[in-house]
PDB file of C-alpha atoms in Angstrom:
ATOM      1  CA  MET A   1     140.884  81.841  88.936  1.00  0.00           C
ATOM      2  CA  THR A   2     138.392  84.569  86.203  1.00  0.00           C
ATOM      3  CA  THR A   3     136.335  83.827  84.149  1.00  0.00           C
ATOM      4  CA  GLU A   4     138.993  85.874  82.251  1.00  0.00           C
ATOM      5  CA  GLU A   5     141.542  83.847  83.506  1.00  0.00           C
ATOM      6  CA  ILE A   6     140.038  80.850  82.560  1.00  0.00           C
ATOM      7  CA  LYS A   7     139.016  81.830  79.040  1.00  0.00           C
ATOM      8  CA  ARG A   8     143.275  82.502  78.169  1.00  0.00           C
ATOM      9  CA  ARG A   9     144.487  79.551  79.254  1.00  0.00           C
ATOM     10  CA  LYS A  10     145.113  76.856  77.021  1.00  0.00           C
ATOM     11  CA  TYR A  11     146.251  73.217  76.767  1.00  0.00           C
ATOM     12  CA  GLN A  12     149.149  71.696  74.584  1.00  0.00           C
ATOM     13  CA  HIS A  13     146.741  68.546  75.538  1.00  0.00           C
ATOM     14  CA  ASN A  14     143.319  67.128  76.128  1.00  0.00           C
ATOM     15  CA  ASN A  15     141.518  64.596  77.007  1.00  0.00           C
ATOM     16  CA  ILE A  16     138.132  64.872  74.795  1.00  0.00           C
ATOM     17  CA  SER A  17     136.951  61.657  72.691  1.00  0.00           C
ATOM     18  CA  ASN A  18     134.542  64.200  71.207  1.00  0.00           C
ATOM     19  CA  VAL A  19     132.123  67.102  70.618  1.00  0.00           C
ATOM     20  CA  ILE A  20     128.955  67.264  69.755  1.00  0.00           C
ATOM     21  CA  PHE A  21     126.946  70.716  68.298  1.00  0.00           C
ATOM     22  CA  ALA A  22     123.383  70.178  67.432  1.00  0.00           C
ATOM     23  CA  VAL A  23     120.693  71.776  66.543  1.00  0.00           C
ATOM     24  CA  ASN A  24     117.091  70.828  66.205  1.00  0.00           C
ATOM     25  CA  PHE A  25     114.545  73.043  64.132  1.00  0.00           C
ATOM     26  CA  PRO A  26     110.695  72.561  62.411  1.00  0.00           C
ATOM     27  CA  LYS A  27     110.899  69.883  59.785  1.00  0.00           C
ATOM     28  CA  ILE A  28     111.444  70.474  56.465  1.00  0.00           C
ATOM     29  CA  LEU A  29     109.828  68.840  54.174  1.00  0.00           C
ATOM     30  CA  ASP A  30     111.662  69.196  50.642  1.00  0.00           C
ATOM     31  CA  LEU A  31     115.199  68.360  52.423  1.00  0.00           C
ATOM     32  CA  ARG A  32     116.711  66.517  48.977  1.00  0.00           C
ATOM     33  CA  LYS A  33     116.521  69.826  46.240  1.00  0.00           C
ATOM     34  CA  PRO A  34     119.164  71.415  48.477  1.00  0.00           C
ATOM     35  CA  THR A  35     121.887  68.813  49.394  1.00  0.00           C
ATOM     36  CA  ALA A  36     123.688  69.326  46.251  1.00  0.00           C
ATOM     37  CA  GLU A  37     124.372  73.263  47.401  1.00  0.00           C
ATOM     38  CA  PHE A  38     125.140  71.899  50.692  1.00  0.00           C
ATOM     39  CA  GLN A  39     127.050  69.181  50.124  1.00  0.00           C
ATOM     40  CA  LYS A  40     129.728  72.222  47.259  1.00  0.00           C
ATOM     41  CA  ILE A  41     130.328  74.165  50.301  1.00  0.00           C
ATOM     42  CA  ILE A  42     131.206  71.623  52.511  1.00  0.00           C
ATOM     43  CA  ILE A  43     132.962  69.619  50.005  1.00  0.00           C
ATOM     44  CA  GLU A  44     136.675  71.096  51.484  1.00  0.00           C
ATOM     45  CA  LYS A  45     136.348  69.960  54.626  1.00  0.00           C
ATOM     46  CA  PHE A  46     134.129  66.609  53.938  1.00  0.00           C
ATOM     47  CA  PRO A  47     134.335  64.952  50.565  1.00  0.00           C
ATOM     48  CA  ILE A  48     132.326  61.803  51.690  1.00  0.00           C
ATOM     49  CA  MET A  49     129.027  60.886  51.835  1.00  0.00           C
ATOM     50  CA  LYS A  50     126.584  58.841  52.098  1.00  0.00           C
ATOM     51  CA  GLU A  51     122.902  58.662  51.865  1.00  0.00           C
ATOM     52  CA  VAL A  52     120.944  57.294  55.934  1.00  0.00           C
ATOM     53  CA  ASN A  53     118.279  56.051  56.041  1.00  0.00           C
ATOM     54  CA  LEU A  54     115.859  56.914  58.670  1.00  0.00           C
ATOM     55  CA  ASP A  55     112.767  54.860  60.257  1.00  0.00           C
ATOM     56  CA  ASN A  56     110.717  56.950  62.458  1.00  0.00           C
ATOM     57  CA  VAL A  57     108.191  55.980  64.472  1.00  0.00           C
ATOM     58  CA  GLN A  58     105.096  57.657  65.239  1.00  0.00           C
ATOM     59  CA  PHE A  59     101.872  56.968  68.193  1.00  0.00           C
ATOM     60  CA  ASN A  60      98.399  58.422  67.338  1.00  0.00           C
ATOM     61  CA  LEU A  61      96.774  57.699  70.231  1.00  0.00           C
ATOM     62  CA  GLN A  62      92.655  59.230  70.460  1.00  0.00           C
ATOM     63  CA  PRO A  63      89.822  58.262  72.677  1.00  0.00           C
ATOM     64  CA  SER A  64      88.234  55.053  72.683  1.00  0.00           C
ATOM     65  CA  GLU A  65      90.693  53.804  69.671  1.00  0.00           C
ATOM     66  CA  GLU A  66      93.084  51.322  69.722  1.00  0.00           C
ATOM     67  CA  PRO A  67      96.434  52.882  69.291  1.00  0.00           C
ATOM     68  CA  GLN A  68      98.048  53.222  65.512  1.00  0.00           C
ATOM     69  CA  THR A  69     101.409  53.553  64.974  1.00  0.00           C
ATOM     70  CA  GLU A  70     102.962  55.250  61.699  1.00  0.00           C
ATOM     71  CA  TYR A  71     106.480  53.924  59.965  1.00  0.00           C
ATOM     72  CA  GLU A  72     107.496  56.756  58.282  1.00  0.00           C
ATOM     73  CA  ARG A  73     111.006  56.546  56.020  1.00  0.00           C
ATOM     74  CA  GLU A  74     113.439  59.210  55.977  1.00  0.00           C
ATOM     75  CA  ILE A  75     116.521  59.675  53.358  1.00  0.00           C
ATOM     76  CA  ALA A  76     119.249  61.519  55.616  1.00  0.00           C
ATOM     77  CA  TRP A  77     122.719  62.465  55.258  1.00  0.00           C
ATOM     78  CA  GLU A  78     126.292  61.690  56.605  1.00  0.00           C
ATOM     79  CA  PHE A  79     129.576  63.906  55.143  1.00  0.00           C
ATOM     80  CA  THR A  80     133.417  62.995  56.460  1.00  0.00           C
ATOM     81  CA  ASN A  81     136.569  63.689  56.496  1.00  0.00           C
ATOM     82  CA  LYS A  82     138.475  62.075  54.985  1.00  0.00           C
ATOM     83  CA  GLU A  83     140.145  60.696  57.915  1.00  0.00           C
ATOM     84  CA  ARG A  84     136.596  59.878  59.307  1.00  0.00           C
ATOM     85  CA  ASN A  85     137.348  61.402  62.504  1.00  0.00           C
ATOM     86  CA  ARG A  86     134.578  64.598  61.618  1.00  0.00           C
ATOM     87  CA  LYS A  87     130.892  64.122  60.563  1.00  0.00           C
ATOM     88  CA  VAL A  88     128.133  66.605  59.795  1.00  0.00           C
ATOM     89  CA  PHE A  89     124.382  65.163  60.260  1.00  0.00           C
ATOM     90  CA  VAL A  90     121.519  66.969  58.028  1.00  0.00           C
ATOM     91  CA  SER A  91     118.127  65.686  57.938  1.00  0.00           C
ATOM     92  CA  SER A  92     114.675  67.156  57.815  1.00  0.00           C
ATOM     93  CA  ILE A  93     114.346  67.812  62.147  1.00  0.00           C
ATOM     94  CA  GLN A  94     118.327  68.279  62.905  1.00  0.00           C
ATOM     95  CA  ILE A  95     121.866  69.199  61.672  1.00  0.00           C
ATOM     96  CA  ILE A  96     124.784  67.817  63.497  1.00  0.00           C
ATOM     97  CA  LEU A  97     128.582  68.664  63.722  1.00  0.00           C
ATOM     98  CA  GLU A  98     130.944  66.108  65.726  1.00  0.00           C
ATOM     99  CA  TYR A  99     134.298  65.132  65.979  1.00  0.00           C
ATOM    100  CA  PHE A 100     135.128  61.859  67.512  1.00  0.00           C
ATOM    101  CA  ASN A 101     138.236  59.267  67.510  1.00  0.00           C
ATOM    102  CA  ASN A 102     140.319  62.435  69.207  1.00  0.00           C
ATOM    103  CA  SER A 103     140.918  65.203  67.145  1.00  0.00           C
ATOM    104  CA  TYR A 104     139.065  67.525  68.561  1.00  0.00           C
ATOM    105  CA  ARG A 105     142.130  70.324  68.820  1.00  0.00           C
ATOM    106  CA  ASN A 106     140.633  73.600  69.796  1.00  0.00           C
ATOM    107  CA  PHE A 107     137.354  75.761  69.823  1.00  0.00           C
ATOM    108  CA  GLU A 108     138.898  77.972  66.970  1.00  0.00           C
ATOM    109  CA  GLU A 109     138.955  74.686  64.644  1.00  0.00           C
ATOM    110  CA  PHE A 110     135.400  73.674  66.043  1.00  0.00           C
ATOM    111  CA  ALA A 111     134.100  77.237  65.591  1.00  0.00           C
ATOM    112  CA  ALA A 112     135.193  77.363  62.411  1.00  0.00           C
ATOM    113  CA  ASP A 113     133.679  74.276  60.608  1.00  0.00           C
ATOM    114  CA  VAL A 114     130.011  75.110  62.339  1.00  0.00           C
ATOM    115  CA  GLU A 115     129.877  79.393  61.353  1.00  0.00           C
ATOM    116  CA  THR A 116     130.756  77.109  57.279  1.00  0.00           C
ATOM    117  CA  VAL A 117     128.501  74.742  58.480  1.00  0.00           C
ATOM    118  CA  PHE A 118     125.388  76.085  59.379  1.00  0.00           C
ATOM    119  CA  GLU A 119     125.960  79.360  57.463  1.00  0.00           C
ATOM    120  CA  ALA A 120     125.095  77.455  54.617  1.00  0.00           C
ATOM    121  CA  VAL A 121     121.668  75.225  56.856  1.00  0.00           C
ATOM    122  CA  ILE A 122     120.708  79.427  57.667  1.00  0.00           C
ATOM    123  CA  ASN A 123     120.845  80.105  53.356  1.00  0.00           C
ATOM    124  CA  LEU A 124     119.777  77.402  52.094  1.00  0.00           C
ATOM    125  CA  TYR A 125     117.518  75.295  53.688  1.00  0.00           C
ATOM    126  CA  PRO A 126     114.214  77.467  54.442  1.00  0.00           C
ATOM    127  CA  VAL A 127     114.864  77.326  59.026  1.00  0.00           C
ATOM    128  CA  LYS A 128     113.593  80.280  61.153  1.00  0.00           C
ATOM    129  CA  VAL A 129     113.660  78.396  64.116  1.00  0.00           C
ATOM    130  CA  ALA A 130     115.487  76.575  66.695  1.00  0.00           C
ATOM    131  CA  GLU A 131     113.835  74.480  69.212  1.00  0.00           C
ATOM    132  CA  ARG A 132     116.764  72.871  70.199  1.00  0.00           C
ATOM    133  CA  ILE A 133     120.817  74.333  70.215  1.00  0.00           C
ATOM    134  CA  GLY A 134     123.098  71.879  72.370  1.00  0.00           C
ATOM    135  CA  LEU A 135     126.424  71.325  72.836  1.00  0.00           C
ATOM    136  CA  ARG A 136     128.385  68.474  74.512  1.00  0.00           C
ATOM    137  CA  TYR A 137     132.313  68.112  75.377  1.00  0.00           C
ATOM    138  CA  ILE A 138     132.755  64.124  76.744  1.00  0.00           C
ATOM    139  CA  ASN A 139     136.682  63.999  78.446  1.00  0.00           C
ATOM    140  CA  GLN A 140     138.081  60.203  78.994  1.00  0.00           C
ATOM    141  CA  ILE A 141     140.836  60.617  80.895  1.00  0.00           C
ATOM    142  CA  GLU A 142     142.956  57.733  81.335  1.00  0.00           C
ATOM    143  CA  ILE A 143     146.189  57.569  82.919  1.00  0.00           C
ATOM    144  CA  LYS A 144     147.961  54.807  82.046  1.00  0.00           C
ATOM    145  CA  GLY A 145     150.422  52.602  84.321  1.00  0.00           C
ATOM    146  CA  GLU A 146     149.536  53.256  88.198  1.00  0.00           C
ATOM    147  CA  ASN A 147     147.336  50.884  89.646  1.00  0.00           C
ATOM    148  CA  ASN A 148     145.368  52.730  91.929  1.00  0.00           C
ATOM    149  CA  VAL A 149     142.597  52.895  89.917  1.00  0.00           C
ATOM    150  CA  PHE A 150     140.328  54.562  92.398  1.00  0.00           C
ATOM    151  CA  ASN A 151     142.533  57.702  93.909  1.00  0.00           C
ATOM    152  CA  TRP A 152     142.205  60.961  91.292  1.00  0.00           C
ATOM    153  CA  SER A 153     144.073  62.255  94.265  1.00  0.00           C
ATOM    154  CA  ASN A 154     145.573  65.882  92.065  1.00  0.00           C
ATOM    155  CA  LEU A 155     144.108  65.135  89.249  1.00  0.00           C
ATOM    156  CA  ILE A 156     140.102  65.487  89.481  1.00  0.00           C
ATOM    157  CA  ASN A 157     138.529  67.313  92.221  1.00  0.00           C
ATOM    158  CA  SER A 158     138.293  64.804  94.739  1.00  0.00           C
ATOM    159  CA  ASN A 159     133.768  65.303  95.395  1.00  0.00           C
ATOM    160  CA  LEU A 160     133.555  64.510  92.572  1.00  0.00           C
ATOM    161  CA  TYR A 161     135.248  60.702  93.284  1.00  0.00           C
ATOM    162  CA  THR A 162     135.359  60.715  96.914  1.00  0.00           C
ATOM    163  CA  LEU A 163     132.138  58.581  96.932  1.00  0.00           C
ATOM    164  CA  THR A 164     133.676  55.909  95.509  1.00  0.00           C
ATOM    165  CA  HIS A 165     137.263  56.149  97.041  1.00  0.00           C
ATOM    166  CA  GLU A 166     135.650  56.223 100.468  1.00  0.00           C
ATOM    167  CA  PHE A 167     132.590  54.256 100.144  1.00  0.00           C
ATOM    168  CA  THR A 168     134.018  50.735  98.592  1.00  0.00           C
ATOM    169  CA  SER A 169     136.912  49.046  99.317  1.00  0.00           C
ATOM    170  CA  LYS A 170     139.460  46.293  97.610  1.00  0.00           C
ATOM    171  CA  GLU A 171     137.025  43.470  98.385  1.00  0.00           C
ATOM    172  CA  ASP A 172     134.003  45.048  96.532  1.00  0.00           C
ATOM    173  CA  LYS A 173     134.260  44.464  92.598  1.00  0.00           C
ATOM    174  CA  VAL A 174     132.788  47.732  91.667  1.00  0.00           C
ATOM    175  CA  LEU A 175     131.913  47.768  87.038  1.00  0.00           C
ATOM    176  CA  ARG A 176     131.360  51.400  86.851  1.00  0.00           C
ATOM    177  CA  SER A 177     130.283  54.420  88.918  1.00  0.00           C
ATOM    178  CA  MET A 178     128.727  57.407  87.017  1.00  0.00           C
ATOM    179  CA  HIS A 179     126.917  60.105  87.708  1.00  0.00           C
ATOM    180  CA  PHE A 180     124.592  62.882  86.956  1.00  0.00           C
ATOM    181  CA  LEU A 181     124.878  66.783  88.206  1.00  0.00           C
ATOM    182  CA  GLU A 182     121.786  68.730  86.580  1.00  0.00           C
ATOM    183  CA  LEU A 183     122.144  72.585  86.755  1.00  0.00           C
ATOM    184  CA  ASN A 184     120.474  75.640  85.357  1.00  0.00           C
ATOM    185  CA  GLU A 185     123.073  77.877  83.953  1.00  0.00           C
ATOM    186  CA  ASN A 186     122.062  80.614  82.221  1.00  0.00           C
ATOM    187  CA  ASN A 187     118.982  80.151  81.898  1.00  0.00           C
ATOM    188  CA  HIS A 188     119.752  77.295  79.947  1.00  0.00           C
ATOM    189  CA  SER A 189     120.708  73.300  81.248  1.00  0.00           C
ATOM    190  CA  LEU A 190     124.014  71.946  81.330  1.00  0.00           C
ATOM    191  CA  LYS A 191     123.889  68.183  82.592  1.00  0.00           C
ATOM    192  CA  PHE A 192     127.048  67.093  83.882  1.00  0.00           C
ATOM    193  CA  GLN A 193     128.143  63.426  83.701  1.00  0.00           C
ATOM    194  CA  PHE A 194     130.844  61.633  85.607  1.00  0.00           C
ATOM    195  CA  GLY A 195     132.745  59.467  87.521  1.00  0.00           C
ATOM    196  CA  LEU A 196     134.393  55.749  86.549  1.00  0.00           C
ATOM    197  CA  PHE A 197     133.166  54.596  83.370  1.00  0.00           C
ATOM    198  CA  ASN A 198     135.194  51.628  82.752  1.00  0.00           C
ATOM    199  CA  SER A 199     134.993  50.769  79.202  1.00  0.00           C
ATOM    200  CA  ASP A 200     136.067  46.893  80.095  1.00  0.00           C
ATOM    201  CA  TYR A 201     132.383  46.994  81.926  1.00  0.00           C
ATOM    202  CA  PRO A 202     130.929  44.514  82.250  1.00  0.00           C
ATOM    203  CA  SER A 203     134.571  43.177  84.052  1.00  0.00           C
ATOM    204  CA  PRO A 204     135.724  45.312  87.405  1.00  0.00           C
ATOM    205  CA  ILE A 205     137.805  48.505  86.812  1.00  0.00           C
ATOM    206  CA  ARG A 206     140.963  47.714  85.844  1.00  0.00           C
ATOM    207  CA  ARG A 207     141.727  50.544  83.585  1.00  0.00           C
ATOM    208  CA  LYS A 208     143.073  53.958  85.341  1.00  0.00           C
ATOM    209  CA  GLU A 209     139.891  56.246  83.459  1.00  0.00           C
ATOM    210  CA  PHE A 210     137.445  59.082  84.915  1.00  0.00           C
ATOM    211  CA  ILE A 211     134.815  61.011  82.683  1.00  0.00           C
ATOM    212  CA  LEU A 212     133.654  63.775  82.597  1.00  0.00           C
ATOM    213  CA  ASP A 213     130.756  65.199  80.495  1.00  0.00           C
ATOM    214  CA  TYR A 214     129.298  68.355  80.107  1.00  0.00           C
ATOM    215  CA  ASP A 215     125.742  68.323  78.070  1.00  0.00           C
ATOM    216  CA  CYS A 216     124.974  71.661  77.881  1.00  0.00           C
ATOM    217  CA  SER A 217     121.205  73.362  75.337  1.00  0.00           C
ATOM    218  CA  THR A 218     119.187  75.621  75.320  1.00  0.00           C
ATOM    219  CA  THR A 219     115.070  75.075  77.911  1.00  0.00           C
ATOM    220  CA  GLN A 220     113.384  77.673  74.661  1.00  0.00           C
ATOM    221  CA  ASN A 221     113.504  78.284  70.588  1.00  0.00           C
ATOM    222  CA  ARG A 222     115.034  81.051  69.347  1.00  0.00           C
ATOM    223  CA  ASP A 223     116.195  82.002  65.847  1.00  0.00           C
ATOM    224  CA  ILE A 224     118.203  80.530  64.155  1.00  0.00           C
ATOM    225  CA  THR A 225     121.000  83.289  63.625  1.00  0.00           C
ATOM    226  CA  ASP A 226     121.317  83.152  66.874  1.00  0.00           C
ATOM    227  CA  ILE A 227     123.395  79.875  67.474  1.00  0.00           C
ATOM    228  CA  PHE A 228     126.841  81.076  67.057  1.00  0.00           C
ATOM    229  CA  ASP A 229     126.329  83.444  70.153  1.00  0.00           C
ATOM    230  CA  ILE A 230     124.839  80.251  72.181  1.00  0.00           C
ATOM    231  CA  LEU A 231     128.061  78.065  70.703  1.00  0.00           C
ATOM    232  CA  ASN A 232     130.310  80.844  72.313  1.00  0.00           C
ATOM    233  CA  GLU A 233     128.050  81.059  75.394  1.00  0.00           C
ATOM    234  CA  PHE A 234     127.924  77.334  76.504  1.00  0.00           C
ATOM    235  CA  HIS A 235     132.269  76.747  75.178  1.00  0.00           C
ATOM    236  CA  GLU A 236     132.580  79.071  78.157  1.00  0.00           C
ATOM    237  CA  ILE A 237     129.937  77.181  80.473  1.00  0.00           C
ATOM    238  CA  GLU A 238     131.612  74.259  79.462  1.00  0.00           C
ATOM    239  CA  VAL A 239     135.001  75.102  80.412  1.00  0.00           C
ATOM    240  CA  LYS A 240     134.456  77.409  83.553  1.00  0.00           C
ATOM    241  CA  TRP A 241     132.980  73.449  85.651  1.00  0.00           C
ATOM    242  CA  PHE A 242     136.170  71.203  83.451  1.00  0.00           C
ATOM    243  CA  GLU A 243     137.353  73.651  85.153  1.00  0.00           C
ATOM    244  CA  LYS A 244     136.451  73.501  88.653  1.00  0.00           C
ATOM    245  CA  SER A 245     136.519  69.798  87.722  1.00  0.00           C
ATOM    246  CA  ILE A 246     140.217  68.913  87.407  1.00  0.00           C
ATOM    247  CA  ASP A 247     143.566  69.654  89.539  1.00  0.00           C
ATOM    248  CA  LYS A 248     147.130  71.160  89.593  1.00  0.00           C
ATOM    249  CA  GLY A 249     148.205  67.138  88.204  1.00  0.00           C
ATOM    250  CA  LEU A 250     146.072  66.418  85.623  1.00  0.00           C
ATOM    251  CA  ARG A 251     146.476  70.507  83.826  1.00  0.00           C
ATOM    252  CA  GLU A 252     150.329  70.194  84.509  1.00  0.00           C
ATOM    253  CA  ARG A 253     150.126  66.602  82.198  1.00  0.00           C
ATOM    254  CA  MET A 254     147.901  68.142  79.699  1.00  0.00           C
ATOM    255  CA  GLY A 255     150.910  71.337  79.811  1.00  0.00           C
ATOM    256  CA  VAL A 256     149.914  74.464  80.271  1.00  0.00           C
ATOM    257  CA  SER A 257     150.460  76.310  77.037  1.00  0.00           C
ATOM    258  CA  ASP A 258     149.328  80.181  78.447  1.00  0.00           C
ATOM    259  CA  GLU A 259     148.319  81.282  81.599  1.00  0.00           C
ATOM    260  CA  SER A 260     149.002  85.021  81.064  1.00  0.00           C
TER     261      SER A 260
END
């Protein structure tokens, strides 16, 4: 399957529990002043606001002196939608947009919210540099009504579950089987966690449940205006690896709506 074919493929359903887009930047000293204007811009989609108190801990180490610990309290802001399954978090060093509780429908909708939020950030705050840009997709796949919780044949790429399936037996009370792979993708970092997460932990695995967790991030400073191109680039990278991770049976369950 070519890159263009993967990009065109659309599914009727997904198993995405969380999508997180986060941007870190040098500290904004005066966060409170532009917050009201920021709220006006995003209030239609994120009307519920609350203050969040953060306790930042700093350790100062000086030669021949005892380590000094300093505590700094900071006020951050959280804006949530009416359904309370999408939020924007604003602190002096970071902006996060998150969809959770399976509220993600498609990339176009998510990208539109990213554009609204971060264009407001660029216009209102003295932010020029992004120290880190990250996009994370967590796919929590659950197949109900099946007893063999270790066999993911025709659903997940066999290389991702064969170790647990073949190395353990029914007599072994497996509690969790998660694995980690880190890759370089176009000079970006891609951290891929996968396996049997087990929502009932620390009880033995009872549900047929598999996690595919992709977290792509930059490895060097970027101009803040680059974030929109990077969002699209990261999405394409993570879609490519998702397609590599799954098999025909899962695609059929999700329902391919456009594969032209």
